[in-house]
Each structure stands twice: as structure tokens, then as C-alpha cells.
């Protein structure tokens, strides 16, 4: 006899990365945040090659860069995925997007207009969920740039 499980059963019951799908439990949620590597980096408990920080975000070099310039912009607030963001996060998400080209330019991966035409450039990427390729369940924006070819893109 086959048992028909709900589509999200695996995530709710076996995969701790999917806190948004788990039953709401304050103690469980605080454990996930306490075990979040990006929360620890933002709190200064784990070192990182920081390139920018303010009260709302921190930006640091990716430990496995996929491009000559590859930094992560991470909100200090623990938001598991982009799908978990809501209207109260609008300003924060906007600040992250405005910061991306500034950091890319400062680190040598910026986009610019020249008499010969457009030069340089960068890419932004947010992975969300397992099928979106998310590995760390704390929202983060990848900023990648620099001369091509890059190694395998994420």
C-alpha cells in the first residue's frame, strides 16, 4: 500500500534548511538562526573578508568565487529566502541592489561607458530554495564580475 505524503513533507520534517515550511516554533527558529553561518559572520563571530558593512547589511568575498570579483551582500536580519521577504523588507532589498554596482566598481568588476562602447560588467544573483540552488538559508545577493571567462557559473 502506498502512502500519499503532502508535497512538502520532506522539507517540513527532514530538512532543517526549510524553516519557513516547518511548523512555527520559536525555540526551533532561534536554533536555526543560531546555527546560521551568515548570522555569525554578520555578528562578527566568524571572520570574513569584509568589503562593506553598515547597520543593515554586510558584504564580503565569497569563499568559493565563481568570478574574479565575487562578493555576497547579506542582510543582518535573518531572512531565510527571498520568498520569505515581504513589504517591510522593500527598503532593505532596494539598498542591497543599489549597493551591488558600487561594490562591483570598487572591486574592479564595474560596468562603464567608454567612447569605444560599453566595458566591463557584473551579474547579480539570488538563489532561492533547493531547486534555485540555495546553499545557505539566509538571504544573500551574489555580485559577480570581472574579465571572462569565469569558472562554472552558479
Coordinates of C-alpha atoms in Angstrom, one line a residue, residues 4-152:
X4 CA 0.5 9.7 -0.2
X5 CA 2.5 12.3 1.6
X6 CA 2.0 16.1 1.2
X7 CA 4.3 17.6 -1.4
X8 CA 6.3 19.5 1.2
X9 CA 6.5 16.6 3.7
X10 CA 10.2 16.0 3.1
X11 CA 11.1 19.6 3.7
X12 CA 8.9 20.1 6.8
X13 CA 10.1 17.0 8.5
X14 CA 13.6 16.2 7.4
X15 CA 15.4 19.3 6.1
X16 CA 16.2 21.9 8.7
X17 CA 17.1 24.4 6.0
X18 CA 13.4 24.9 5.2
X19 CA 12.5 26.7 8.3
X20 CA 9.8 28.7 6.5
X21 CA 7.9 25.4 5.8
X22 CA 8.3 24.0 9.3
X23 CA 5.7 24.4 12.0
X24 CA 6.3 27.7 13.8
X25 CA 8.3 27.1 16.9
X26 CA 10.1 30.0 18.5
X27 CA 12.8 27.7 20.0
X28 CA 13.3 25.9 16.7
X29 CA 13.6 29.1 14.8
X30 CA 16.1 30.6 17.2
X31 CA 18.2 27.4 16.8
X32 CA 18.2 27.8 13.0
X33 CA 19.3 31.5 13.3
X34 CA 22.0 30.5 16.0
X35 CA 23.3 27.9 13.5
X36 CA 23.3 30.2 10.5
X37 CA 26.8 30.9 9.2
X38 CA 25.8 34.3 7.7
X39 CA 24.2 35.4 11.0
X40 CA 27.5 34.5 12.7
X41 CA 29.5 36.5 10.1
X42 CA 27.2 39.5 10.5
X43 CA 27.6 39.3 14.3
X44 CA 31.4 39.1 13.9
X45 CA 31.6 35.6 15.4
X46 CA 33.2 34.2 12.2
X47 CA 35.8 36.1 10.3
X48 CA 35.2 37.1 6.6
X49 CA 37.0 39.3 4.1
X50 CA 34.5 42.2 4.6
X51 CA 34.3 44.8 1.9
X52 CA 31.3 46.8 3.3
X53 CA 29.1 47.0 6.3
X54 CA 26.5 49.2 7.9
X55 CA 23.7 48.7 10.3
X56 CA 21.6 46.7 7.9
X57 CA 23.9 44.7 5.6
X58 CA 27.4 43.3 5.4
X59 CA 29.2 42.4 2.2
X60 CA 32.2 40.0 2.0
X61 CA 34.1 37.9 -0.5
X62 CA 32.6 34.5 -1.4
X63 CA 34.9 31.7 -0.1
X64 CA 34.3 29.8 -3.4
X65 CA 34.4 32.6 -6.0
X66 CA 32.8 31.9 -9.4
X67 CA 34.3 35.0 -11.0
X68 CA 37.3 37.3 -10.4
X69 CA 35.0 39.6 -8.4
X70 CA 32.5 37.6 -6.3
X71 CA 31.0 39.1 -3.2
X72 CA 27.9 38.4 -1.2
X73 CA 25.7 41.2 0.2
X74 CA 23.9 39.8 3.2
X75 CA 21.2 41.5 5.4
X76 CA 22.0 41.4 9.1
X77 CA 18.3 40.4 9.7
X78 CA 17.8 36.6 9.2
X79 CA 15.5 36.2 6.2
X80 CA 15.8 32.5 5.1
X81 CA 15.0 33.1 1.4
X82 CA 13.8 35.8 -1.0
X83 CA 10.4 34.1 -0.9
X84 CA 10.3 34.9 2.8
X85 CA 10.8 38.7 2.2
X86 CA 7.8 40.9 2.4
X87 CA 6.8 44.6 2.1
X88 CA 8.7 45.5 5.3
X89 CA 11.9 44.4 3.6
X90 CA 11.4 46.6 0.5
X91 CA 13.9 49.3 1.6
X92 CA 16.5 46.7 2.6
X93 CA 16.2 44.9 -0.7
X94 CA 16.5 48.2 -2.6
X95 CA 19.6 49.1 -0.6
X96 CA 21.2 45.8 -1.5
X97 CA 20.5 46.3 -5.2
X98 CA 21.9 49.9 -5.1
X99 CA 25.0 48.7 -3.3
X100 CA 25.8 46.0 -5.8
X101 CA 27.1 48.2 -8.7
X102 CA 29.1 50.3 -6.2
X103 CA 30.9 47.3 -4.8
X104 CA 31.4 45.8 -8.3
X105 CA 33.0 49.0 -9.5
X106 CA 35.2 49.4 -6.4
X107 CA 36.4 45.8 -6.8
X108 CA 37.2 46.0 -10.5
X109 CA 34.1 44.4 -11.9
X110 CA 32.0 47.5 -12.7
X111 CA 30.1 48.5 -15.8
X112 CA 31.1 51.7 -17.6
X113 CA 30.5 53.6 -20.8
X114 CA 33.6 54.4 -22.9
X115 CA 34.0 56.0 -26.3
X116 CA 34.6 52.5 -27.7
X117 CA 31.4 51.3 -26.2
X118 CA 30.2 49.5 -23.0
X119 CA 33.0 47.9 -21.0
X120 CA 33.1 45.6 -18.0
X121 CA 30.1 44.4 -16.2
X122 CA 28.7 42.3 -13.4
X123 CA 25.9 40.0 -12.6
X124 CA 23.6 39.8 -9.6
X125 CA 22.0 36.6 -8.4
X126 CA 19.8 35.5 -5.6
X127 CA 19.3 31.7 -5.2
X128 CA 16.0 30.7 -3.5
X129 CA 15.2 27.2 -2.3
X130 CA 16.7 23.9 -3.2
X131 CA 15.7 24.0 -6.9
X132 CA 17.0 27.5 -7.1
X133 CA 20.4 26.4 -5.9
X134 CA 20.4 28.0 -2.5
X135 CA 23.0 26.5 -0.2
X136 CA 22.9 28.8 2.8
X137 CA 19.4 29.6 4.1
X138 CA 19.9 33.2 4.8
X139 CA 19.1 35.6 2.0
X140 CA 22.1 36.9 0.2
X141 CA 22.9 38.6 -3.1
X142 CA 25.8 37.4 -5.2
X143 CA 27.6 40.1 -7.1
X144 CA 30.0 38.6 -9.7
X145 CA 32.1 40.4 -12.3
X146 CA 35.4 40.8 -13.9
X147 CA 37.0 39.6 -17.2
X148 CA 35.5 36.5 -18.7
X149 CA 35.7 33.5 -18.9
X150 CA 34.6 32.7 -15.4
X151 CA 34.6 29.2 -14.0
X152 CA 31.3 27.4 -13.8

